[in-house]
Amino acid sequence: MTTQDDGVTPTHPTYWSRFSAFFLPSKKNAQSKPPIFLEFRSSTVFITFTVCLAIFTDILFYGLIVPVLPFSLEEEVGVPEDKVQHWTAILLACYNAALFVASPIAGLYADHTKSRRWPLLLGLVALCAATLLLCLSKTLALLVVGRILQGLSAAIVWSVGLALLVDTAGENIGYSMGYVNIAMSVGLLISPVIGGTVYAAAGYYAVYYIAFAVIICDIALRMVLVEKKVARQWLVEQHQDEDSNSTRKSEKSDEGGHTTVADAAVASPALLPSPEERGSDGAPAATSDVPLLSPAKHPHWELIKNRRILAALLGIIIEAGIVFAFDTVIPLYVKETFNWNSTAAGLIFICVMIPGFASPVVGKLADRYGAKWFSISGFALTVPALVCMRFVTRNTLEHKVLLCALLTILGVTLITLANTPLMAEITYAIEEREAEQPGIWGEKGVYGIAYGLFTTGYALGGTIGSLMAGYINAGPGWGATTWAFGIWAAAGAVVSLWLGSRPKKSHTASISEGSLPRSTSGAV
């Protein structure tokens, strides 16, 4: 073994240390090197893509087995044919119940853990366990456990993933939520089609092969992801080194007799004291004008009773109710009216999905102008589209075109205009309250629990909408169903009156963000 001249034996990195440095980055001392591709792995684009894939994976897996479940219950588990519908409803209810209960708990845990990344990985473990159980189960008990685990996984992914997105996106939260909306729409559309088609062509286990393939991609991205606050340990230091080099160059130039320190400060604005640091005569002040922090005694209660938060949650319940209602009744209605098969019934939802690709544009506008008028317009314009669906009654080309046109309008008004700003409104409301009372949310913050409540609201709305649509369509009929949800959408427009505009950033947030460098990759 060779040694250095000073007698110290050089240390060589082990396989574990290399693995740890890449997948578990942590700056243990001043000599710790940054992990490779740090700026890309912590960039806003990469983190947004990872969160969107996680949400897409959850929705894909949920919808993938929906068309397969009735067949698997009968063929794999041995449930009698007259009990299949009963147990299908129970298994779907298990998922929604787990999602409803676990989402606030997952959000609360995310707010009190040091890393958003670890809860996301925990959710992935739950998803893998759920996938294995549902794939290999031969008993109803294991199927129930699998659906509950799937609901727990979804709760973690949605609550923690959206909180991580808020941490990452900064002022562009509406824009980022637009991409989440696209992931949701695509997942809801293609998952039942893929599940039914693959099951018919290749059998039961082939459906789960697709699920495992997507999960492997999800594992890779979640392991590679580096949160911005972790990357900041190295990137801030690099920024400080660059500033130090710039200062030394300025001083050397000054020694040459041609450049003054004031000139150097003009060349590097970071060297100038801020207005808060200067006194009335322009001299640096002894202390900066930083507001005293005033945390609330019960920040979670402050969150729940916030008017804008409540309005956003009610709007989410209404929006989810309409979406899941028509997911429930339209496939059956077009089968009975147009004699379409399951594939055609699934493909008609492309009309709803395509307008959703404009969601980032609407989110960007909401970042600038606020969520209020976008959501009001979205719900208000949804009302006539829903009511006009009652005119689709005959198996003719005109009625098929009318249904497609109305579904496209719903994609514009409900999915794009109403939903995206509502998702971002939760962040807007939290920031506004923070600006009014700096530090009210405490050291941990409340983004995790806030988006946990969002997920709970979405699950509740989906459950209510599915049940309402099923009972009304089976009773009074199609026309009554469209009228009922037209009134439901009008209620959403009224609720949206209590939404607000995009708040100014709080003073503490401005100081925090202003002290951090921005890299060209978007990483902080």
Short mmCIF file of C-alpha atoms in Angstrom, two decimals:
data_model
loop_
_atom_site.label_atom_id
_atom_site.label_comp_id
_atom_site.label_asym_id
_atom_site.label_seq_id
_atom_site.Cartn_x
_atom_site.Cartn_y
_atom_site.Cartn_z
CA MET A 1 0.00 0.00 0.00
CA THR A 2 1.44 3.37 -0.97
CA THR A 3 1.50 6.29 1.38
CA GLN A 4 1.88 10.01 0.94
CA ASP A 5 5.09 11.84 1.87
CA ASP A 6 3.60 13.05 5.13
CA GLY A 7 2.91 9.49 6.20
CA VAL A 8 -0.88 9.72 5.89
CA THR A 9 -2.52 6.80 4.14
CA PRO A 10 -4.83 8.01 1.37
CA THR A 11 -8.42 6.91 1.62
CA HIS A 12 -10.19 5.47 -1.38
CA PRO A 13 -13.97 5.69 -1.75
CA THR A 14 -15.76 2.41 -1.26
CA TYR A 15 -18.68 1.23 -3.35
CA TRP A 16 -21.05 2.15 -0.53
CA SER A 17 -19.61 5.65 -0.21
CA ARG A 18 -20.02 6.18 -3.94
CA PHE A 19 -23.59 4.86 -3.79
CA SER A 20 -24.32 7.07 -0.79
CA ALA A 21 -22.82 10.16 -2.42
CA PHE A 22 -25.01 9.69 -5.49
CA PHE A 23 -28.34 8.58 -4.02
CA LEU A 24 -28.07 10.01 -0.47
CA PRO A 25 -26.26 13.33 -0.98
CA SER A 26 -25.24 15.08 2.21
CA LYS A 27 -22.52 17.57 2.97
CA LYS A 28 -20.78 16.01 5.95
CA ASN A 29 -17.82 18.40 5.98
CA ALA A 30 -16.29 21.28 4.03
CA GLN A 31 -14.37 18.86 1.78
CA SER A 32 -17.48 16.93 0.69
CA LYS A 33 -17.76 17.05 -3.08
CA PRO A 34 -21.13 17.79 -4.67
CA PRO A 35 -22.85 14.77 -6.25
CA ILE A 36 -22.59 14.48 -10.00
CA PHE A 37 -25.20 16.27 -12.13
CA LEU A 38 -26.27 18.18 -9.02
CA GLU A 39 -27.69 21.20 -10.85
CA PHE A 40 -29.77 19.08 -13.20
CA ARG A 41 -30.99 16.72 -10.45
CA SER A 42 -32.14 19.68 -8.34
CA SER A 43 -33.49 21.75 -11.22
CA THR A 44 -37.08 22.90 -11.29
CA VAL A 45 -37.71 21.12 -14.58
CA PHE A 46 -36.46 17.74 -13.30
CA ILE A 47 -38.27 17.92 -9.96
CA THR A 48 -41.53 18.97 -11.67
CA PHE A 49 -41.22 16.09 -14.12
CA THR A 50 -40.56 13.63 -11.28
CA VAL A 51 -43.59 14.79 -9.28
CA CYS A 52 -45.79 14.67 -12.40
CA LEU A 53 -44.61 11.13 -13.19
CA ALA A 54 -45.32 10.07 -9.60
CA ILE A 55 -48.89 11.39 -9.87
CA PHE A 56 -49.30 9.87 -13.33
CA THR A 57 -48.07 6.50 -11.99
CA ASP A 58 -50.58 6.55 -9.16
CA ILE A 59 -53.52 7.41 -11.44
CA LEU A 60 -52.36 5.00 -14.12
CA PHE A 61 -52.22 2.13 -11.66
CA TYR A 62 -55.60 3.06 -10.20
CA GLY A 63 -57.28 3.13 -13.61
CA LEU A 64 -55.30 0.26 -15.09
CA ILE A 65 -57.01 -2.39 -12.99
CA VAL A 66 -60.52 -0.85 -12.94
CA PRO A 67 -61.65 -2.65 -16.14
CA VAL A 68 -59.73 -5.79 -15.08
CA LEU A 69 -61.05 -6.03 -11.53
CA PRO A 70 -64.48 -7.56 -12.29
CA PHE A 71 -62.86 -10.31 -14.38
CA SER A 72 -60.09 -11.01 -11.87
CA LEU A 73 -62.58 -11.28 -9.01
CA GLU A 74 -64.46 -13.98 -10.86
CA GLU A 75 -61.57 -15.84 -12.50
CA GLU A 76 -58.67 -15.42 -10.05
CA VAL A 77 -60.47 -15.18 -6.70
CA GLY A 78 -63.59 -17.21 -7.46
CA VAL A 79 -66.24 -14.63 -6.50
CA PRO A 80 -69.73 -15.63 -7.73
CA GLU A 81 -70.94 -13.63 -10.72
CA ASP A 82 -73.84 -12.07 -8.80
CA LYS A 83 -71.38 -10.75 -6.15
CA VAL A 84 -68.79 -9.25 -8.52
CA GLN A 85 -70.40 -5.78 -8.68
CA HIS A 86 -70.74 -5.74 -4.90
CA TRP A 87 -67.07 -6.52 -4.27
CA THR A 88 -65.89 -4.18 -7.05
CA ALA A 89 -67.63 -1.31 -5.27
CA ILE A 90 -66.15 -2.35 -1.91
CA LEU A 91 -62.60 -2.47 -3.31
CA LEU A 92 -62.96 0.96 -4.94
CA ALA A 93 -64.36 2.29 -1.67
CA CYS A 94 -61.32 0.89 0.23
CA TYR A 95 -59.02 2.91 -2.01
CA ASN A 96 -61.00 6.15 -1.59
CA ALA A 97 -61.38 5.66 2.16
CA ALA A 98 -57.62 5.15 2.61
CA LEU A 99 -56.90 8.18 0.42
CA PHE A 100 -59.41 10.31 2.34
CA VAL A 101 -58.08 9.40 5.80
CA ALA A 102 -54.35 9.16 5.09
CA SER A 103 -53.84 12.34 3.03
CA PRO A 104 -53.85 14.85 5.93
CA ILE A 105 -51.70 12.48 8.01
CA ALA A 106 -49.18 12.16 5.17
CA GLY A 107 -49.15 15.93 4.74
CA LEU A 108 -48.62 16.48 8.46
CA TYR A 109 -45.72 14.02 8.42
CA ALA A 110 -44.21 15.78 5.39
CA ASP A 111 -44.29 19.11 7.25
CA HIS A 112 -42.40 17.63 10.21
CA THR A 113 -39.76 15.65 8.36
CA LYS A 114 -36.47 17.12 7.20
CA SER A 115 -36.89 15.84 3.67
CA ARG A 116 -39.81 15.58 1.23
CA ARG A 117 -37.86 12.94 -0.70
CA TRP A 118 -38.04 10.23 1.97
CA PRO A 119 -41.84 10.28 2.32
CA LEU A 120 -42.05 10.04 -1.48
CA LEU A 121 -39.85 6.95 -1.37
CA LEU A 122 -42.02 5.56 1.44
CA GLY A 123 -45.03 6.02 -0.82
CA LEU A 124 -43.21 4.11 -3.51
CA VAL A 125 -42.68 1.19 -1.12
CA ALA A 126 -46.42 1.17 -0.38
CA LEU A 127 -47.18 1.23 -4.12
CA CYS A 128 -44.85 -1.71 -4.80
CA ALA A 129 -46.44 -3.70 -1.97
CA ALA A 130 -49.92 -2.87 -3.27
CA THR A 131 -48.98 -3.92 -6.80
CA LEU A 132 -47.61 -7.28 -5.64
CA LEU A 133 -50.63 -7.99 -3.45
CA LEU A 134 -53.15 -7.13 -6.15
CA CYS A 135 -51.21 -9.12 -8.73
CA LEU A 136 -50.77 -12.29 -6.66
CA SER A 137 -53.86 -12.20 -4.42
CA LYS A 138 -56.16 -15.20 -4.50
CA THR A 139 -58.34 -14.07 -1.58
CA LEU A 140 -60.63 -11.10 -0.98
CA ALA A 141 -58.79 -10.17 2.21
CA LEU A 142 -55.50 -9.64 0.39
CA LEU A 143 -57.26 -7.66 -2.32
CA VAL A 144 -58.71 -5.36 0.32
CA VAL A 145 -55.28 -4.89 1.92
CA GLY A 146 -53.79 -4.18 -1.51
CA ARG A 147 -56.37 -1.49 -2.30
CA ILE A 148 -55.83 0.12 1.11
CA LEU A 149 -52.06 0.18 0.52
CA GLN A 150 -52.69 1.69 -2.88
CA GLY A 151 -54.77 4.43 -1.25
CA LEU A 152 -52.00 5.08 1.31
CA SER A 153 -49.47 5.34 -1.50
CA ALA A 154 -51.67 7.81 -3.36
CA ALA A 155 -52.09 9.91 -0.21
CA ILE A 156 -48.34 10.21 0.21
CA VAL A 157 -47.64 10.90 -3.46
CA TRP A 158 -50.26 13.63 -3.75
CA SER A 159 -49.70 15.35 -0.40
CA VAL A 160 -45.92 15.22 -0.32
CA GLY A 161 -45.43 15.54 -4.09
CA LEU A 162 -47.47 18.73 -4.36
CA ALA A 163 -45.75 20.17 -1.26
CA LEU A 164 -42.37 19.42 -2.86
CA LEU A 165 -43.57 21.15 -6.02
CA VAL A 166 -44.47 24.26 -4.01
CA ASP A 167 -40.99 24.20 -2.43
CA THR A 168 -39.47 24.00 -5.89
CA ALA A 169 -41.59 26.19 -8.15
CA GLY A 170 -41.55 29.40 -6.12
CA GLU A 171 -43.52 32.13 -7.89
CA ASN A 172 -44.43 29.82 -10.80
CA ILE A 173 -46.62 27.46 -8.78
CA GLY A 174 -49.65 27.86 -11.05
CA TYR A 175 -47.53 27.10 -14.09
CA SER A 176 -46.19 23.94 -12.44
CA MET A 177 -49.65 22.86 -11.32
CA GLY A 178 -50.67 23.05 -14.97
CA TYR A 179 -48.29 20.20 -15.74
CA VAL A 180 -49.70 18.24 -12.79
CA ASN A 181 -53.12 18.74 -14.35
CA ILE A 182 -51.84 17.29 -17.63
CA ALA A 183 -50.42 14.26 -15.79
CA MET A 184 -53.77 13.72 -14.09
CA SER A 185 -55.75 14.04 -17.33
CA VAL A 186 -53.50 11.71 -19.33
CA GLY A 187 -53.47 9.13 -16.53
CA LEU A 188 -57.25 9.16 -16.17
CA LEU A 189 -57.71 8.84 -19.92
CA ILE A 190 -55.28 6.15 -20.98
CA SER A 191 -55.24 3.86 -17.95
CA PRO A 192 -58.65 2.18 -18.45
CA VAL A 193 -58.03 1.88 -22.19
CA ILE A 194 -54.62 0.27 -21.68
CA GLY A 195 -55.90 -1.99 -18.91
CA GLY A 196 -58.85 -3.29 -20.91
CA THR A 197 -56.93 -3.69 -24.16
CA VAL A 198 -53.92 -5.46 -22.62
CA TYR A 199 -56.14 -7.76 -20.56
CA ALA A 200 -58.13 -8.77 -23.65
CA ALA A 201 -54.99 -9.30 -25.75
CA ALA A 202 -52.41 -10.75 -23.32
CA GLY A 203 -54.18 -11.72 -20.13
CA TYR A 204 -54.30 -10.81 -16.46
CA TYR A 205 -50.60 -10.70 -15.54
CA ALA A 206 -49.64 -8.63 -18.58
CA VAL A 207 -51.54 -5.69 -17.08
CA TYR A 208 -49.28 -5.78 -14.04
CA TYR A 209 -46.14 -6.03 -16.19
CA ILE A 210 -46.99 -2.56 -17.47
CA ALA A 211 -47.51 -1.34 -13.90
CA PHE A 212 -44.13 -2.70 -12.79
CA ALA A 213 -42.37 -1.12 -15.80
CA VAL A 214 -43.74 2.33 -14.93
CA ILE A 215 -42.89 1.83 -11.24
CA ILE A 216 -39.25 1.06 -12.14
CA CYS A 217 -39.00 4.37 -14.01
CA ASP A 218 -40.59 6.10 -11.02
CA ILE A 219 -38.09 4.49 -8.63
CA ALA A 220 -35.16 5.69 -10.74
CA LEU A 221 -36.35 9.30 -10.84
CA ARG A 222 -37.22 9.50 -7.15
CA MET A 223 -33.81 8.08 -6.19
CA VAL A 224 -31.95 10.50 -8.46
CA LEU A 225 -33.92 13.59 -7.35
CA VAL A 226 -32.13 16.07 -5.08
CA GLU A 227 -34.21 18.62 -3.20
CA LYS A 228 -33.21 22.23 -3.65
CA LYS A 229 -32.50 22.72 0.03
CA VAL A 230 -29.98 19.85 -0.14
CA ALA A 231 -28.38 21.15 -3.33
CA ARG A 232 -28.18 24.60 -1.76
CA GLN A 233 -25.41 23.35 0.57
CA TRP A 234 -23.02 23.26 -2.38
CA LEU A 235 -24.50 25.79 -4.79
CA VAL A 236 -24.56 28.64 -2.27
CA GLU A 237 -20.93 27.94 -1.44
CA GLN A 238 -20.03 28.03 -5.14
CA HIS A 239 -21.86 31.34 -5.46
CA GLN A 240 -19.98 32.75 -2.48
CA ASP A 241 -16.66 31.61 -3.99
CA GLU A 242 -17.55 33.37 -7.25
CA ASP A 243 -18.39 36.56 -5.31
CA SER A 244 -15.08 36.33 -3.42
CA ASN A 245 -13.13 35.97 -6.66
CA SER A 246 -15.00 38.95 -8.11
CA THR A 247 -14.19 41.03 -5.02
CA ARG A 248 -10.48 40.15 -5.18
CA LYS A 249 -10.34 41.11 -8.84
CA SER A 250 -11.99 44.43 -8.03
CA GLU A 251 -9.49 45.12 -5.25
CA LYS A 252 -6.56 44.28 -7.53
CA SER A 253 -7.94 46.60 -10.17
CA ASP A 254 -8.28 49.33 -7.56
CA GLU A 255 -4.64 48.86 -6.57
CA GLY A 256 -3.77 49.47 -10.21
CA GLY A 257 -5.24 52.94 -9.78
CA HIS A 258 -8.07 52.80 -12.31
CA THR A 259 -11.06 51.04 -10.73
CA THR A 260 -12.64 51.98 -7.41
CA VAL A 261 -14.55 49.81 -5.01
CA ALA A 262 -17.69 51.76 -5.88
CA ASP A 263 -17.15 50.89 -9.54
CA ALA A 264 -16.76 47.26 -8.59
CA ALA A 265 -20.02 47.43 -6.64
CA VAL A 266 -21.78 48.80 -9.69
CA ALA A 267 -20.37 45.92 -11.73
CA SER A 268 -21.54 43.47 -9.05
CA PRO A 269 -24.82 44.71 -7.50
CA ALA A 270 -24.61 41.99 -4.85
CA LEU A 271 -21.80 44.04 -3.24
CA LEU A 272 -24.07 47.03 -2.66
CA PRO A 273 -25.96 47.23 0.65
CA SER A 274 -29.71 46.92 0.28
CA PRO A 275 -31.99 49.90 1.05
CA GLU A 276 -32.84 48.30 4.39
CA GLU A 277 -29.13 48.17 5.25
CA ARG A 278 -28.55 51.88 4.54
CA GLY A 279 -29.49 54.73 6.81
CA SER A 280 -31.27 57.93 5.77
CA ASP A 281 -27.93 59.50 4.80
CA GLY A 282 -26.96 56.54 2.61
CA ALA A 283 -24.56 55.04 5.15
CA PRO A 284 -24.94 51.42 6.19
CA ALA A 285 -27.38 51.05 9.05
CA ALA A 286 -26.51 49.13 12.18
CA THR A 287 -29.50 46.83 11.92
CA SER A 288 -31.80 45.74 9.10
CA ASP A 289 -35.54 46.31 9.16
CA VAL A 290 -36.62 42.69 9.52
CA PRO A 291 -40.13 42.14 10.89
CA LEU A 292 -40.51 40.14 14.05
CA LEU A 293 -41.89 36.68 13.41
CA SER A 294 -45.26 35.95 14.99
CA PRO A 295 -46.11 32.23 14.76
CA ALA A 296 -49.69 31.18 15.41
CA LYS A 297 -50.42 29.04 18.44
CA HIS A 298 -52.26 26.52 16.28
CA PRO A 299 -51.12 27.04 12.66
CA HIS A 300 -53.14 24.09 11.34
CA TRP A 301 -56.34 25.55 12.77
CA GLU A 302 -55.44 28.90 11.19
CA LEU A 303 -55.08 27.06 7.89
CA ILE A 304 -58.41 25.25 8.12
CA LYS A 305 -60.43 28.36 9.01
CA ASN A 306 -58.83 30.51 6.29
CA ARG A 307 -61.62 31.64 3.96
CA ARG A 308 -59.63 31.27 0.76
CA ILE A 309 -58.41 27.80 1.70
CA LEU A 310 -61.97 26.69 2.48
CA ALA A 311 -63.23 28.12 -0.82
CA ALA A 312 -60.46 26.33 -2.75
CA LEU A 313 -61.22 23.02 -1.02
CA LEU A 314 -64.95 23.33 -1.72
CA GLY A 315 -64.16 24.16 -5.34
CA ILE A 316 -61.96 21.06 -5.59
CA ILE A 317 -64.75 18.90 -4.13
CA ILE A 318 -67.21 20.25 -6.71
CA GLU A 319 -64.78 19.93 -9.64
CA ALA A 320 -63.80 16.37 -8.70
CA GLY A 321 -67.46 15.47 -8.23
CA ILE A 322 -68.31 16.49 -11.79
CA VAL A 323 -65.26 14.76 -13.30
CA PHE A 324 -65.86 11.44 -11.53
CA ALA A 325 -69.61 11.64 -12.13
CA PHE A 326 -69.20 11.64 -15.88
CA ASP A 327 -66.41 9.09 -15.71
CA THR A 328 -69.04 6.90 -14.05
CA VAL A 329 -72.04 7.40 -16.33
CA ILE A 330 -70.74 8.34 -19.79
CA PRO A 331 -69.20 4.93 -20.67
CA LEU A 332 -72.48 3.19 -19.82
CA TYR A 333 -74.58 5.89 -21.54
CA VAL A 334 -72.70 5.76 -24.87
CA LYS A 335 -72.84 1.97 -24.76
CA GLU A 336 -76.63 2.05 -24.41
CA THR A 337 -77.22 5.00 -26.77
CA PHE A 338 -74.60 4.52 -29.51
CA ASN A 339 -73.94 0.79 -29.06
CA TRP A 340 -70.23 1.53 -28.55
CA ASN A 341 -67.78 -0.99 -27.06
CA SER A 342 -65.55 -0.28 -24.07
CA THR A 343 -62.63 0.91 -26.22
CA ALA A 344 -64.75 3.53 -28.00
CA ALA A 345 -66.27 4.61 -24.68
CA GLY A 346 -62.77 5.18 -23.29
CA LEU A 347 -61.45 6.99 -26.35
CA ILE A 348 -64.22 9.60 -26.25
CA PHE A 349 -62.50 11.09 -23.19
CA ILE A 350 -59.73 12.31 -25.51
CA CYS A 351 -62.08 15.23 -26.11
CA VAL A 352 -61.75 16.16 -22.44
CA MET A 353 -58.00 15.55 -22.26
CA ILE A 354 -56.74 17.58 -25.25
CA PRO A 355 -57.74 21.03 -23.88
CA GLY A 356 -55.93 20.11 -20.67
CA PHE A 357 -52.59 20.64 -22.40
CA ALA A 358 -53.26 24.38 -22.12
CA SER A 359 -53.26 24.10 -18.32
CA PRO A 360 -49.70 25.48 -17.87
CA VAL A 361 -50.70 28.61 -19.80
CA VAL A 362 -53.72 29.15 -17.56
CA GLY A 363 -51.54 28.44 -14.51
CA LYS A 364 -49.03 31.04 -15.65
CA LEU A 365 -51.80 33.61 -16.00
CA ALA A 366 -53.12 32.66 -12.55
CA ASP A 367 -49.64 33.28 -11.13
CA ARG A 368 -49.93 36.81 -12.42
CA TYR A 369 -53.61 37.68 -11.97
CA GLY A 370 -54.84 35.24 -9.32
CA ALA A 371 -57.20 32.28 -9.37
CA LYS A 372 -60.52 33.96 -8.71
CA TRP A 373 -61.82 35.00 -12.13
CA PHE A 374 -60.40 31.99 -13.94
CA SER A 375 -62.24 29.58 -11.64
CA ILE A 376 -65.46 31.61 -11.71
CA SER A 377 -65.36 31.67 -15.52
CA GLY A 378 -64.55 27.97 -15.69
CA PHE A 379 -67.45 26.89 -13.48
CA ALA A 380 -69.91 29.36 -15.02
CA LEU A 381 -69.15 28.20 -18.58
CA THR A 382 -69.40 24.58 -17.47
CA VAL A 383 -73.09 25.02 -16.57
CA PRO A 384 -74.51 25.38 -20.13
CA ALA A 385 -72.22 22.61 -21.43
CA LEU A 386 -73.51 20.18 -18.81
CA VAL A 387 -77.15 21.13 -19.29
CA CYS A 388 -76.89 20.81 -23.09
CA MET A 389 -75.76 17.20 -22.71
CA ARG A 390 -79.39 16.30 -22.08
CA PHE A 391 -80.01 16.83 -25.81
CA VAL A 392 -77.73 13.89 -26.69
CA THR A 393 -80.37 11.15 -26.90
CA ARG A 394 -80.25 9.41 -30.31
CA ASN A 395 -77.81 7.19 -32.20
CA THR A 396 -77.09 9.66 -35.00
CA LEU A 397 -73.95 11.34 -36.27
CA GLU A 398 -75.22 14.76 -35.18
CA HIS A 399 -75.70 13.61 -31.59
CA LYS A 400 -72.27 11.96 -31.50
CA VAL A 401 -70.64 15.16 -32.76
CA LEU A 402 -72.62 17.18 -30.21
CA LEU A 403 -71.41 14.96 -27.36
CA CYS A 404 -67.79 15.25 -28.49
CA ALA A 405 -68.09 19.04 -28.78
CA LEU A 406 -69.64 19.37 -25.32
CA LEU A 407 -66.95 17.17 -23.77
CA THR A 408 -64.29 19.33 -25.42
CA ILE A 409 -65.90 22.43 -23.93
CA LEU A 410 -65.84 20.73 -20.52
CA GLY A 411 -62.13 20.05 -21.01
CA VAL A 412 -61.58 23.78 -21.55
CA THR A 413 -63.86 25.13 -18.82
CA LEU A 414 -63.71 22.58 -16.03
CA ILE A 415 -60.34 20.84 -16.36
CA THR A 416 -58.27 23.77 -17.60
CA LEU A 417 -59.90 27.02 -16.44
CA ALA A 418 -61.34 25.90 -13.10
CA ASN A 419 -59.07 23.15 -11.80
CA THR A 420 -55.54 24.48 -12.36
CA PRO A 421 -56.04 27.83 -10.55
CA LEU A 422 -57.83 26.05 -7.69
CA MET A 423 -54.77 23.85 -7.10
CA ALA A 424 -52.49 26.90 -7.04
CA GLU A 425 -54.91 28.95 -4.90
CA ILE A 426 -53.94 26.95 -1.82
CA THR A 427 -50.38 28.25 -2.15
CA TYR A 428 -51.56 31.78 -2.92
CA ALA A 429 -53.70 31.84 0.22
CA ILE A 430 -50.88 30.56 2.43
CA GLU A 431 -48.47 33.17 1.04
CA GLU A 432 -50.98 35.99 1.53
CA ARG A 433 -51.48 35.08 5.17
CA GLU A 434 -47.72 34.83 5.60
CA ALA A 435 -47.35 38.34 4.15
CA GLU A 436 -49.92 39.67 6.63
CA GLN A 437 -48.32 37.95 9.63
CA PRO A 438 -44.74 36.82 8.93
CA GLY A 439 -43.90 33.50 10.54
CA ILE A 440 -47.53 32.59 11.30
CA TRP A 441 -47.06 29.07 9.94
CA GLY A 442 -44.09 28.32 12.21
CA GLU A 443 -40.74 26.82 11.30
CA LYS A 444 -42.18 23.69 9.67
CA GLY A 445 -44.72 25.37 7.40
CA VAL A 446 -48.11 23.96 6.37
CA TYR A 447 -47.79 23.12 2.68
CA GLY A 448 -47.83 19.37 3.34
CA ILE A 449 -51.03 19.41 5.40
CA ALA A 450 -52.59 21.94 3.00
CA TYR A 451 -52.16 19.67 0.00
CA GLY A 452 -53.13 16.71 2.15
CA LEU A 453 -56.47 18.47 2.65
CA PHE A 454 -56.59 19.10 -1.10
CA THR A 455 -56.21 15.36 -1.73
CA THR A 456 -58.86 14.59 0.87
CA GLY A 457 -61.23 17.04 -0.82
CA TYR A 458 -60.55 15.49 -4.22
CA ALA A 459 -61.27 11.98 -2.88
CA LEU A 460 -64.44 13.18 -1.16
CA GLY A 461 -65.66 14.96 -4.29
CA GLY A 462 -64.95 11.94 -6.45
CA THR A 463 -66.88 9.65 -4.13
CA ILE A 464 -69.88 11.99 -3.87
CA GLY A 465 -69.95 12.59 -7.62
CA SER A 466 -69.80 8.90 -8.52
CA LEU A 467 -72.60 8.00 -6.10
CA MET A 468 -74.79 10.93 -7.14
CA ALA A 469 -74.39 10.24 -10.84
CA GLY A 470 -75.03 6.53 -10.43
CA TYR A 471 -78.22 6.94 -8.41
CA ILE A 472 -79.67 9.84 -10.44
CA ASN A 473 -78.91 8.22 -13.79
CA ALA A 474 -80.41 4.92 -12.65
CA GLY A 475 -83.51 6.73 -11.32
CA PRO A 476 -84.74 9.93 -12.97
CA GLY A 477 -82.40 9.39 -15.92
CA TRP A 478 -79.84 11.13 -18.14
CA GLY A 479 -81.60 14.48 -18.40
CA ALA A 480 -81.93 14.83 -14.62
CA THR A 481 -78.25 13.91 -14.23
CA THR A 482 -77.09 16.71 -16.51
CA TRP A 483 -79.37 19.24 -14.76
CA ALA A 484 -78.16 18.14 -11.31
CA PHE A 485 -74.50 18.60 -12.18
CA GLY A 486 -75.23 21.86 -13.98
CA ILE A 487 -76.52 23.19 -10.65
CA TRP A 488 -73.48 21.60 -8.96
CA ALA A 489 -71.18 23.59 -11.31
CA ALA A 490 -73.13 26.81 -10.62
CA ALA A 491 -72.40 26.28 -6.92
CA GLY A 492 -68.71 26.07 -7.83
CA ALA A 493 -68.90 29.50 -9.49
CA VAL A 494 -70.47 30.96 -6.33
CA VAL A 495 -67.83 29.37 -4.08
CA SER A 496 -65.07 30.78 -6.30
CA LEU A 497 -66.16 34.32 -5.39
CA TRP A 498 -64.25 33.83 -2.13
CA LEU A 499 -60.98 33.08 -3.89
CA GLY A 500 -58.36 35.79 -4.06
CA SER A 501 -55.64 37.25 -6.18
CA ARG A 502 -51.96 36.42 -6.26
CA PRO A 503 -50.45 37.92 -3.07
CA LYS A 504 -47.21 39.75 -2.82
CA LYS A 505 -44.39 37.69 -1.41
CA SER A 506 -43.89 37.98 2.30
CA HIS A 507 -40.89 39.92 3.54
CA THR A 508 -39.29 36.83 5.07
CA ALA A 509 -39.75 34.85 1.88
CA SER A 510 -38.20 37.66 -0.13
CA ILE A 511 -35.15 37.72 2.12
CA SER A 512 -34.83 33.95 1.96
CA GLU A 513 -35.11 33.77 -1.82
CA GLY A 514 -33.08 36.90 -2.41
CA SER A 515 -30.10 35.43 -0.58
CA LEU A 516 -29.95 32.38 -2.82
CA PRO A 517 -28.21 32.13 -6.18
CA ARG A 518 -30.00 31.01 -9.30
CA SER A 519 -28.24 28.60 -11.58
CA THR A 520 -28.73 28.38 -15.29
CA SER A 521 -30.42 25.03 -14.95
CA GLY A 522 -33.10 26.39 -12.72
CA ALA A 523 -31.64 24.89 -9.57
CA VAL A 524 -31.30 27.04 -6.52
#
